[in-house]
Short mmCIF file of C-alpha atoms and ligand atoms in Angstrom, two decimals:
data_model
loop_
_atom_site.label_atom_id
_atom_site.label_comp_id
_atom_site.label_asym_id
_atom_site.label_seq_id
_atom_site.Cartn_x
_atom_site.Cartn_y
_atom_site.Cartn_z
CA MET A 1 122.13 86.83 72.57
CA SER A 2 118.51 87.07 71.50
CA ASP A 3 116.57 88.71 68.72
CA VAL A 4 114.22 91.45 69.81
CA SER A 5 111.50 92.95 67.70
CA LEU A 6 109.21 95.74 68.83
CA VAL A 7 107.02 98.47 67.50
CA VAL A 8 108.45 101.70 68.89
CA ASN A 9 106.55 104.95 68.32
CA GLY A 10 104.73 103.34 65.43
CA ARG A 11 107.85 101.99 63.73
CA LYS A 12 108.86 98.33 63.54
CA VAL A 13 112.35 97.84 64.94
CA SER A 14 114.50 94.82 65.62
CA GLY A 15 117.94 93.98 66.89
CA THR A 16 120.09 91.32 68.48
CA VAL A 17 120.99 92.01 72.09
CA GLU A 18 122.55 90.33 75.08
CA ASP A 19 119.75 88.81 77.17
CA ARG A 20 120.67 91.04 80.12
CA THR A 21 120.10 94.25 78.12
CA LEU A 22 117.54 96.49 79.79
CA LEU A 23 114.77 97.95 77.66
CA VAL A 24 115.99 101.47 78.45
CA HIS A 25 119.44 100.68 77.09
CA PHE A 26 117.97 99.14 73.96
CA LEU A 27 115.94 102.31 73.39
CA ARG A 28 118.80 104.69 74.08
CA GLU A 29 121.76 102.83 72.62
CA ASN A 30 120.35 100.70 69.81
CA LEU A 31 117.61 103.05 68.69
CA GLY A 32 119.17 106.38 69.67
CA LEU A 33 116.02 107.40 71.55
CA THR A 34 117.79 109.28 74.33
CA GLY A 35 114.70 111.08 75.60
CA THR A 36 114.13 108.21 78.03
CA HIS A 37 116.46 108.80 80.97
CA VAL A 38 118.10 106.72 83.69
CA GLY A 39 118.08 108.51 87.02
CA CYS A 40 118.71 105.74 89.53
CA ASP A 41 119.57 102.09 89.83
CA THR A 42 116.93 101.21 92.40
CA SER A 43 113.79 101.42 90.22
CA GLN A 44 112.50 104.36 92.24
CA CYS A 45 112.92 107.58 90.24
CA GLY A 46 110.69 107.08 87.19
CA ALA A 47 112.94 109.00 84.75
CA CYS A 48 112.81 105.92 82.49
CA VAL A 49 109.02 105.51 82.26
CA VAL A 50 107.72 104.50 78.82
CA HIS A 51 104.49 102.82 77.75
CA VAL A 52 104.62 99.11 76.93
CA ASP A 53 101.40 97.85 75.37
CA GLY A 54 99.70 101.00 76.58
CA LYS A 55 100.82 100.87 80.22
CA ALA A 56 103.38 103.03 82.00
CA VAL A 57 106.36 100.91 83.07
CA LYS A 58 109.92 101.52 84.21
CA SER A 59 112.10 100.64 81.23
CA CYS A 60 115.09 100.27 83.57
CA THR A 61 113.32 97.36 85.26
CA MET A 62 112.43 95.32 82.22
CA LEU A 63 114.66 93.37 79.89
CA ALA A 64 114.57 94.18 76.18
CA VAL A 65 113.89 90.48 75.45
CA GLN A 66 111.03 90.52 77.94
CA ALA A 67 109.41 93.33 75.92
CA SER A 68 109.95 91.65 72.55
CA GLY A 69 106.71 91.52 70.59
CA SER A 70 105.29 94.55 72.41
CA THR A 71 104.35 98.03 71.31
CA VAL A 72 106.35 100.78 73.00
CA THR A 73 105.75 104.53 73.17
CA THR A 74 108.52 106.83 74.37
CA ILE A 75 108.55 110.60 74.93
CA GLU A 76 109.70 110.99 71.31
CA GLY A 77 106.43 109.41 70.16
CA LEU A 78 104.06 111.92 71.78
CA ALA A 79 104.28 115.09 69.70
CA ASN A 80 102.58 115.31 66.34
CA GLY A 81 105.35 116.86 64.25
CA THR A 82 105.98 120.26 65.83
CA ASP A 83 102.66 120.15 67.71
CA LEU A 84 103.31 119.23 71.31
CA HIS A 85 101.10 116.65 73.00
CA PRO A 86 98.70 118.44 75.40
CA VAL A 87 100.63 117.11 78.41
CA GLN A 88 103.92 118.39 76.98
CA ALA A 89 102.28 121.76 76.26
CA ALA A 90 100.88 121.93 79.79
CA PHE A 91 104.30 121.25 81.35
CA LYS A 92 105.72 124.08 79.25
CA GLU A 93 102.93 126.54 80.10
CA ASN A 94 102.88 125.76 83.82
CA HIS A 95 106.66 125.69 84.31
CA GLY A 96 106.46 122.02 85.19
CA LEU A 97 110.16 121.59 84.64
CA GLN A 98 113.47 123.17 85.50
CA CYS A 99 116.49 121.04 84.50
CA GLY A 100 114.20 118.71 82.58
CA PHE A 101 115.86 115.46 83.61
CA CYS A 102 112.75 113.95 85.19
CA THR A 103 110.39 115.43 82.59
CA PRO A 104 110.16 112.60 80.02
CA GLY A 105 109.24 110.14 82.78
CA MET A 106 106.87 112.64 84.43
CA ILE A 107 105.09 113.19 81.13
CA MET A 108 104.82 109.49 80.23
CA THR A 109 103.44 108.78 83.72
CA SER A 110 100.99 111.69 83.39
CA VAL A 111 99.70 110.61 79.98
CA ASP A 112 99.03 107.13 81.40
CA MET A 113 97.42 108.61 84.53
CA ILE A 114 95.07 110.87 82.54
CA ALA A 115 94.07 107.95 80.29
CA ARG A 116 93.20 105.85 83.38
CA HIS A 117 91.08 108.63 84.90
CA PRO A 118 88.58 109.65 82.23
CA GLU A 119 86.36 110.94 85.07
CA GLY A 120 88.95 113.67 85.72
CA LEU A 121 91.66 114.19 88.34
CA ASP A 122 92.03 116.04 91.61
CA GLU A 123 95.21 117.19 93.30
CA ALA A 124 95.37 114.34 95.81
CA THR A 125 95.02 111.72 93.07
CA VAL A 126 97.72 113.36 90.95
CA ARG A 127 100.12 113.42 93.88
CA HIS A 128 99.42 109.77 94.72
CA GLU A 129 99.85 108.75 91.07
CA LEU A 130 103.17 110.62 90.80
CA GLU A 131 104.73 108.75 93.71
CA GLY A 132 107.03 106.78 91.42
CA ASN A 133 108.52 109.88 89.81
CA ILE A 134 111.18 111.90 91.57
CA CYS A 135 112.02 115.50 90.70
CA ARG A 136 115.00 117.23 92.33
CA CYS A 137 114.19 120.69 91.06
CA THR A 138 110.60 121.82 90.96
CA GLY A 139 109.13 120.88 94.32
CA TYR A 140 106.31 119.21 92.34
CA HIS A 141 103.72 122.01 92.65
CA ASN A 142 103.96 123.08 89.02
CA ILE A 143 104.08 119.48 87.83
CA VAL A 144 100.80 118.81 89.62
CA LYS A 145 99.37 122.02 88.13
CA ALA A 146 100.47 120.93 84.65
CA VAL A 147 98.87 117.50 84.96
CA LEU A 148 95.60 118.98 86.19
CA ALA A 149 95.60 121.53 83.36
CA ALA A 150 96.37 118.87 80.75
CA SER A 151 93.67 116.57 82.04
CA LYS A 152 91.16 119.43 81.68
CA THR A 153 92.20 120.38 78.13
CA MET A 154 92.21 116.75 77.07
CA ALA A 155 88.73 116.21 78.47
CA LYS A 156 87.48 119.32 76.66
CA GLY A 157 88.09 118.41 73.09
CA SER A 158 91.57 117.58 72.00
CA LYS A 159 90.69 114.08 73.18
CA GLY A 160 90.89 112.48 69.74
CA ARG A 161 94.37 113.71 69.03
CA ALA A 162 95.66 113.00 72.50
CA LYS A 163 94.38 109.46 72.29
CA ALA A 164 96.01 108.87 68.92
CA ALA A 165 99.31 110.22 70.22
CA ALA A 166 99.22 108.22 73.43
CA MET B 1 123.90 92.84 85.81
CA TYR B 2 125.71 89.57 85.09
CA SER B 3 125.04 87.82 81.83
CA LEU B 4 122.16 85.34 81.71
CA ASN B 5 120.00 83.28 79.39
CA TYR B 6 116.38 84.28 78.97
CA HIS B 7 113.61 81.78 78.21
CA ARG B 8 109.96 82.60 77.66
CA ALA B 9 107.59 79.94 79.01
CA SER B 10 104.30 79.31 77.23
CA SER B 11 102.62 77.34 80.03
CA VAL B 12 103.22 76.27 83.64
CA ALA B 13 104.30 72.82 82.42
CA ASP B 14 106.70 74.43 79.96
CA ALA B 15 108.16 76.64 82.71
CA VAL B 16 108.75 73.65 84.98
CA LYS B 17 110.49 71.84 82.14
CA LEU B 18 112.67 74.85 81.28
CA ALA B 19 113.61 75.26 84.94
CA LYS B 20 115.27 71.85 84.97
CA LYS B 21 118.05 73.14 82.69
CA GLY B 22 120.75 75.61 83.76
CA ASP B 23 122.59 75.74 87.07
CA ASP B 24 120.96 78.69 88.80
CA VAL B 25 117.51 79.11 87.32
CA LYS B 26 114.99 81.69 88.51
CA TYR B 27 111.44 82.45 87.49
CA LEU B 28 110.76 85.99 86.33
CA ALA B 29 107.27 87.42 86.89
CA GLY B 30 106.88 91.22 87.00
CA GLY B 31 110.60 91.64 87.63
CA MET B 32 109.91 94.44 90.14
CA THR B 33 111.97 92.75 92.81
CA LEU B 34 114.16 90.39 90.83
CA ILE B 35 115.49 92.84 88.23
CA PRO B 36 116.56 95.51 90.76
CA ALA B 37 118.31 92.71 92.70
CA MET B 38 120.05 91.56 89.52
CA LYS B 39 121.08 95.10 88.64
CA THR B 40 122.87 95.46 91.96
CA ARG B 41 124.24 91.91 91.55
CA LEU B 42 122.59 90.74 94.75
CA SER B 43 121.03 88.09 92.57
CA ALA B 44 122.81 86.48 89.62
CA PRO B 45 120.76 83.71 88.03
CA SER B 46 122.27 81.87 85.05
CA ASP B 47 118.85 81.45 83.49
CA LEU B 48 115.56 83.32 83.73
CA ILE B 49 112.25 81.67 82.90
CA ASP B 50 109.73 84.38 82.07
CA LEU B 51 106.27 83.54 83.45
CA GLY B 52 104.82 86.80 82.11
CA HIS B 53 103.24 85.31 79.01
CA ILE B 54 101.42 82.39 80.63
CA GLY B 55 97.67 82.96 80.25
CA GLU B 56 96.66 80.32 82.82
CA LEU B 57 98.41 82.32 85.60
CA LYS B 58 96.35 85.45 85.00
CA GLY B 59 92.96 86.65 86.11
CA ILE B 60 90.61 86.93 89.08
CA LYS B 61 87.62 84.68 89.72
CA VAL B 62 84.96 85.59 92.25
CA SER B 63 82.10 83.22 92.90
CA GLY B 64 79.99 84.16 95.89
CA LYS B 65 82.51 84.82 98.64
CA ASN B 66 85.20 82.63 97.10
CA VAL B 67 88.06 84.49 95.47
CA THR B 68 90.85 83.06 93.33
CA ILE B 69 93.60 85.33 92.06
CA GLY B 70 96.02 83.95 89.48
CA ALA B 71 99.67 84.27 90.48
CA GLY B 72 100.46 86.32 87.38
CA THR B 73 97.78 88.94 88.10
CA THR B 74 99.33 92.39 88.48
CA HIS B 75 98.79 94.71 91.43
CA ALA B 76 97.02 97.14 89.05
CA GLU B 77 94.62 94.39 87.93
CA VAL B 78 93.86 93.41 91.53
CA ALA B 79 93.28 97.06 92.44
CA ALA B 80 90.89 97.65 89.55
CA ASN B 81 88.82 94.44 89.60
CA GLU B 82 85.20 95.39 90.31
CA LYS B 83 84.05 91.93 91.44
CA LEU B 84 86.84 91.74 93.98
CA LYS B 85 86.11 95.28 95.17
CA ALA B 86 82.51 94.23 95.80
CA VAL B 87 83.40 91.28 98.07
CA CYS B 88 86.74 92.27 99.60
CA PRO B 89 87.63 95.94 99.04
CA ALA B 90 90.47 95.70 101.59
CA VAL B 91 92.52 93.60 99.16
CA SER B 92 91.84 96.00 96.26
CA ASP B 93 92.86 98.90 98.47
CA LEU B 94 96.05 97.12 99.56
CA ALA B 95 97.02 96.46 95.93
CA ALA B 96 96.31 100.09 94.99
CA HIS B 97 98.94 101.23 97.50
CA ILE B 98 101.83 98.96 96.53
CA GLY B 99 104.73 101.02 95.20
CA ASP B 100 103.70 103.33 92.37
CA PRO B 101 101.65 102.99 89.15
CA ALA B 102 104.54 101.62 87.05
CA VAL B 103 105.38 99.03 89.73
CA ARG B 104 101.70 98.04 89.91
CA HIS B 105 101.53 97.58 86.13
CA LYS B 106 104.23 94.89 86.24
CA GLY B 107 104.45 93.46 89.77
CA THR B 108 102.37 90.35 90.51
CA ILE B 109 100.79 88.76 93.57
CA GLY B 110 102.67 85.51 92.90
CA GLY B 111 106.01 87.31 92.74
CA SER B 112 105.28 89.26 95.88
CA ILE B 113 104.43 86.24 98.02
CA ALA B 114 107.18 84.03 96.54
CA ASN B 115 109.64 86.76 97.46
CA ASN B 116 108.18 87.22 100.98
CA ASP B 117 109.88 90.52 101.73
CA PRO B 118 109.36 91.20 105.45
CA ALA B 119 107.89 94.60 104.52
CA ALA B 120 105.66 93.46 101.65
CA ASP B 121 101.91 94.02 101.85
CA TYR B 122 100.32 90.85 100.46
CA PRO B 123 101.74 88.46 103.08
CA ALA B 124 99.71 90.29 105.77
CA ALA B 125 96.51 89.95 103.74
CA LEU B 126 97.06 86.26 103.03
CA LEU B 127 97.79 85.41 106.66
CA ALA B 128 94.83 87.39 108.02
CA LEU B 129 92.48 85.97 105.38
CA ASP B 130 93.64 82.42 106.11
CA ALA B 131 94.31 82.15 102.37
CA THR B 132 95.52 79.10 100.50
CA VAL B 133 98.52 79.30 98.20
CA VAL B 134 98.08 77.00 95.20
CA THR B 135 101.20 75.75 93.42
CA ASN B 136 101.76 73.44 90.47
CA LYS B 137 102.21 70.64 93.03
CA ARG B 138 99.99 71.27 96.08
CA GLU B 139 98.00 73.65 98.26
CA ILE B 140 99.64 75.37 101.20
CA ALA B 141 97.92 77.34 103.98
CA ALA B 142 99.32 80.89 104.25
CA ALA B 143 100.38 80.20 107.85
CA LYS B 144 102.63 77.39 106.58
CA PHE B 145 103.73 79.21 103.42
CA PHE B 146 105.57 82.20 104.92
CA THR B 147 108.45 80.66 106.84
CA GLY B 148 110.84 83.56 107.54
CA LEU B 149 112.68 86.53 106.03
CA PHE B 150 112.47 86.08 102.25
CA GLU B 151 111.73 82.40 102.99
CA THR B 152 108.73 80.37 101.90
CA ALA B 153 107.67 76.73 101.83
CA LEU B 154 108.26 76.64 98.04
CA LYS B 155 110.57 73.87 96.87
CA ASP B 156 113.07 74.24 94.01
CA GLY B 157 111.26 74.76 90.75
CA GLU B 158 107.81 74.94 92.37
CA ILE B 159 105.54 77.60 90.87
CA VAL B 160 102.79 79.52 92.67
CA THR B 161 99.79 79.35 90.36
CA ALA B 162 97.10 81.09 92.42
CA VAL B 163 95.95 82.45 95.76
CA ARG B 164 92.54 81.48 97.11
CA PHE B 165 90.50 82.83 100.02
CA THR B 166 86.99 83.31 101.30
CA ALA B 167 86.06 86.96 101.63
CA PRO B 168 85.42 87.74 105.32
CA ALA B 169 82.48 89.80 106.57
CA LYS B 170 84.85 92.67 107.33
CA ALA B 171 88.47 93.46 106.52
CA GLY B 172 90.79 96.43 106.45
CA TYR B 173 94.47 97.19 105.85
CA GLU B 174 96.56 100.14 106.87
CA LYS B 175 100.28 100.69 106.58
CA PHE B 176 102.70 103.29 107.81
CA ARG B 177 104.69 103.75 104.67
CA ASN B 178 108.35 104.29 104.26
CA PRO B 179 108.18 107.60 102.39
CA ALA B 180 110.88 106.61 99.88
CA SER B 181 109.97 103.05 98.98
CA ARG B 182 106.27 102.90 99.97
CA TYR B 183 106.95 99.55 101.61
CA ALA B 184 105.31 99.05 104.98
CA MET B 185 107.35 100.23 107.96
CA THR B 186 104.50 98.51 109.76
CA GLY B 187 101.29 97.32 108.15
CA VAL B 188 98.31 95.63 109.78
CA PHE B 189 95.57 93.62 108.10
CA VAL B 190 92.48 92.89 110.21
CA ALA B 191 89.78 90.44 109.16
CA LYS B 192 86.57 89.34 110.86
CA GLY B 193 85.37 86.11 109.35
CA LYS B 194 83.91 82.79 110.51
CA ALA B 195 85.59 79.58 111.54
CA ASN B 196 83.51 76.54 112.48
CA GLY B 197 80.40 78.70 112.59
CA LYS B 198 81.89 81.15 115.10
CA ASP B 199 83.27 84.67 114.65
CA ASP B 200 86.97 84.52 113.94
CA VAL B 201 89.15 87.64 114.12
CA ARG B 202 92.57 87.42 112.54
CA VAL B 203 95.17 90.18 112.60
CA ALA B 204 98.42 89.96 110.64
CA VAL B 205 101.35 92.34 110.88
CA THR B 206 103.96 93.01 108.19
CA GLY B 207 106.99 95.28 108.10
CA ALA B 208 107.64 94.81 111.80
CA GLY B 209 108.55 91.22 112.64
CA GLU B 210 112.14 90.02 112.75
CA ASN B 211 110.93 86.84 111.10
CA GLY B 212 108.55 88.43 108.67
CA VAL B 213 104.77 88.47 108.77
CA PHE B 214 103.07 87.29 112.02
CA ARG B 215 99.71 87.29 113.80
CA SER B 216 99.24 89.61 116.74
CA LYS B 217 97.55 87.68 119.56
CA GLU B 218 97.14 90.85 121.63
CA ILE B 219 95.22 92.74 118.96
CA GLU B 220 93.21 89.62 118.06
CA ALA B 221 92.14 89.21 121.69
CA ALA B 222 91.03 92.83 121.92
CA LEU B 223 89.12 92.79 118.64
CA SER B 224 87.49 89.44 119.42
CA LYS B 225 85.78 91.10 122.40
CA LYS B 226 84.57 93.97 120.26
CA PHE B 227 85.43 94.54 116.62
CA ASP B 228 85.84 98.27 117.00
CA ALA B 229 88.80 100.68 116.68
CA ALA B 230 88.29 101.80 120.29
CA ALA B 231 88.83 98.21 121.50
CA VAL B 232 92.47 98.41 120.36
CA GLU B 233 93.12 101.57 122.38
CA GLY B 234 95.78 100.97 125.01
CA VAL B 235 96.59 97.40 123.96
CA LYS B 236 100.24 96.60 124.66
CA VAL B 237 102.13 94.85 121.88
CA PRO B 238 105.51 93.50 123.01
CA SER B 239 108.53 94.81 121.08
CA LYS B 240 110.38 91.54 121.54
CA ASN B 241 111.10 89.96 118.11
CA LEU B 242 110.29 93.21 116.29
CA MET B 243 112.79 94.77 113.86
CA SER B 244 115.02 97.70 114.74
CA ASP B 245 116.65 99.45 111.81
CA ILE B 246 117.46 102.93 110.47
CA HIS B 247 113.78 103.53 109.84
CA ALA B 248 112.35 102.68 113.24
CA SER B 249 113.16 101.01 116.53
CA ALA B 250 111.36 97.91 117.78
CA ASP B 251 109.49 99.99 120.39
CA TYR B 252 108.34 102.45 117.75
CA ARG B 253 107.14 99.58 115.58
CA ALA B 254 105.26 98.07 118.53
CA ALA B 255 103.44 101.39 118.93
CA LEU B 256 102.77 101.51 115.18
CA VAL B 257 101.17 98.05 115.27
CA VAL B 258 98.51 99.41 117.63
CA VAL B 259 97.92 102.60 115.64
CA MET B 260 97.75 100.77 112.29
CA ALA B 261 95.42 98.15 113.80
CA LYS B 262 93.12 100.92 115.00
CA ARG B 263 93.03 102.56 111.57
CA ALA B 264 92.62 99.23 109.76
CA THR B 265 89.67 98.34 112.00
CA ALA B 266 88.07 101.73 111.42
CA LYS B 267 88.43 101.15 107.67
CA ALA B 268 86.98 97.64 107.98
CA ASN B 269 83.93 99.07 109.76
CA SER B 270 83.42 101.96 107.35
C1 FAD C 301 109.89 101.13 93.61
C2 FAD C 301 109.24 99.90 94.15
C3 FAD C 301 108.34 100.02 95.19
C4 FAD C 301 107.71 98.88 95.73
N1 FAD C 301 106.83 99.06 96.75
C5 FAD C 301 106.22 97.97 97.29
C6 FAD C 301 105.27 98.12 98.35
O1 FAD C 301 104.93 99.22 98.77
N2 FAD C 301 104.73 96.99 98.88
C7 FAD C 301 105.03 95.75 98.41
O2 FAD C 301 104.49 94.77 98.91
N3 FAD C 301 105.90 95.59 97.38
C8 FAD C 301 106.51 96.66 96.81
N4 FAD C 301 107.37 96.48 95.77
C9 FAD C 301 107.63 95.11 95.28
C10 FAD C 301 106.61 94.72 94.23
O3 FAD C 301 105.35 94.50 94.84
C11 FAD C 301 107.00 93.47 93.45
O4 FAD C 301 106.14 93.45 92.34
C12 FAD C 301 106.85 92.13 94.12
O5 FAD C 301 107.48 92.09 95.35
C13 FAD C 301 107.47 91.03 93.26
O6 FAD C 301 106.59 90.67 92.25
P1 FAD C 301 107.09 90.49 90.76
O7 FAD C 301 105.93 89.94 90.01
O8 FAD C 301 107.65 91.75 90.28
O9 FAD C 301 108.18 89.33 90.90
P2 FAD C 301 109.67 89.17 90.38
O10 FAD C 301 110.49 90.32 90.78
O11 FAD C 301 109.66 88.80 88.95
O12 FAD C 301 110.07 87.89 91.23
C14 FAD C 301 110.31 87.93 92.62
C15 FAD C 301 110.71 86.56 93.13
O13 FAD C 301 109.61 85.66 93.11
C16 FAD C 301 109.86 84.53 92.27
N5 FAD C 301 108.59 84.25 91.59
C17 FAD C 301 107.87 85.13 90.85
N6 FAD C 301 106.70 84.58 90.47
C18 FAD C 301 106.69 83.31 90.95
C19 FAD C 301 105.74 82.25 90.90
N7 FAD C 301 104.56 82.37 90.27
N8 FAD C 301 106.04 81.08 91.52
C20 FAD C 301 107.22 80.94 92.18
N9 FAD C 301 108.15 81.92 92.27
C21 FAD C 301 107.90 83.10 91.66
C22 FAD C 301 111.01 84.95 91.37
O14 FAD C 301 111.78 83.84 90.98
C23 FAD C 301 111.78 85.89 92.28
O15 FAD C 301 112.62 85.17 93.14
C24 FAD C 301 108.00 97.59 95.21
C25 FAD C 301 108.91 97.47 94.15
C26 FAD C 301 109.52 98.60 93.62
C27 FAD C 301 110.49 98.44 92.48
S1 FES C 302 115.90 104.89 86.09
FE1 FES C 302 114.14 103.66 86.10
S2 FES C 302 113.26 104.13 88.00
FE2 FES C 302 115.08 105.31 88.06
S1 FES C 303 113.10 119.32 86.58
FE1 FES C 303 115.03 118.74 87.30
S2 FES C 303 114.64 116.81 88.13
FE2 FES C 303 112.68 117.50 87.67
#
């Protein structure tokens, strides 16, 4: 067993876990943050993507102890009260989801992608960047549309808020 | 995943010391290969030594044409490094196409070569660039480092600390990707450098060999005559010793070697 302490969505949290505990299980089971999903056991689907120290990572492929000392943002940390994050809003407006299972991971990947491309995004880049996120419902078109739309709105002016939320 | 003991190393020396305890100790770098293997219980170490917080393993140094990449440098960092892009864009491009963004944020060059997956990308680059693998104990030429499927020259407890190479005049990499995993179903790295003052063309193939990464004499001979994509046209690569699996037959892979070599050469010349 090891002690783990993290800052998750701005809040200091700690716990004692078995060393083999995956970060995703710590988030879901110890912290009750069930927005982060597990969709595979081969590290390929991206449903579990969260940000660790500002970078998108697969929380199913990282131990909780490995992340100890880090700052983590999950899907629950994006909205500002009832105000959706621009990427969340864009997914809603563009029908970027159907069952919603892949959505938390898609959105966390997209927020990271937009932050890494301040020059803006094109369709080919979005599709390449989404390669680690699998969706069984949408056929991806509307997800790509949503990311492009969000990247435009975020460039236009809501930049400050989006940055603070990310 | 079976239960295990986690240790966080603060330096290479500390990691080596920690590795002496426990009965089945493994180093943990990005965890992008090791953790999936542990989840499916293909790997069950008693102890994990985390190398992820060791500063001396991180970073890229470029001085003139000489490049040193710390073993703990992530694929994303290699892909984004401007100095490296300026002297050897083929390596940046290779790193930018490993897995997906989340894999690139964690996975490291040291972990990739220590693992020596027969379909991994970096082994092809290292072999074609005649790179040197630096460990805590010695320096090993890439040609001696990769010894077979998931096999390397590393001894128990030995840690890769860096990879070093001289940027060649021209280099390019192209892979035919498995659409699900992004690993190379066949990948070819071509490099035109100098050896003993003469032009030296080296071509390394990953994802195809039954024994892992190898150099293609046939493609090297063709490109040594003329370093041009057209020179590879019609070259016959034998399918003997190439892999056959659910993804592709040995004959198909032999054909892919030629096509990937052509595209890699075109990239190198662009
Ligand atoms: C979805 C997915 C897609 C991928 N796609 C690709 C791809 O397209 N191409 C590709 O090449 N790879 C791919 N990978 C693998 C990825 O590149 C891994 O990052 C890499 O193979 C292992 O690096 P790591 O730092 O994660 O090492 P780990 O998984 O932490 O370790 C791997 C092995 O190396 C050992 N090790 C690690 N560091 C050292 C060191 N410094 N010295 C000695 N031993 C060490 C460990 O003990 C372990 O045995 C993919 C992985 C995933 C999950
Ligand atoms: S649950 Fe993490 S990649 Fe599928
Ligand atoms: S919306 Fe159902 S998996 Fe993507």
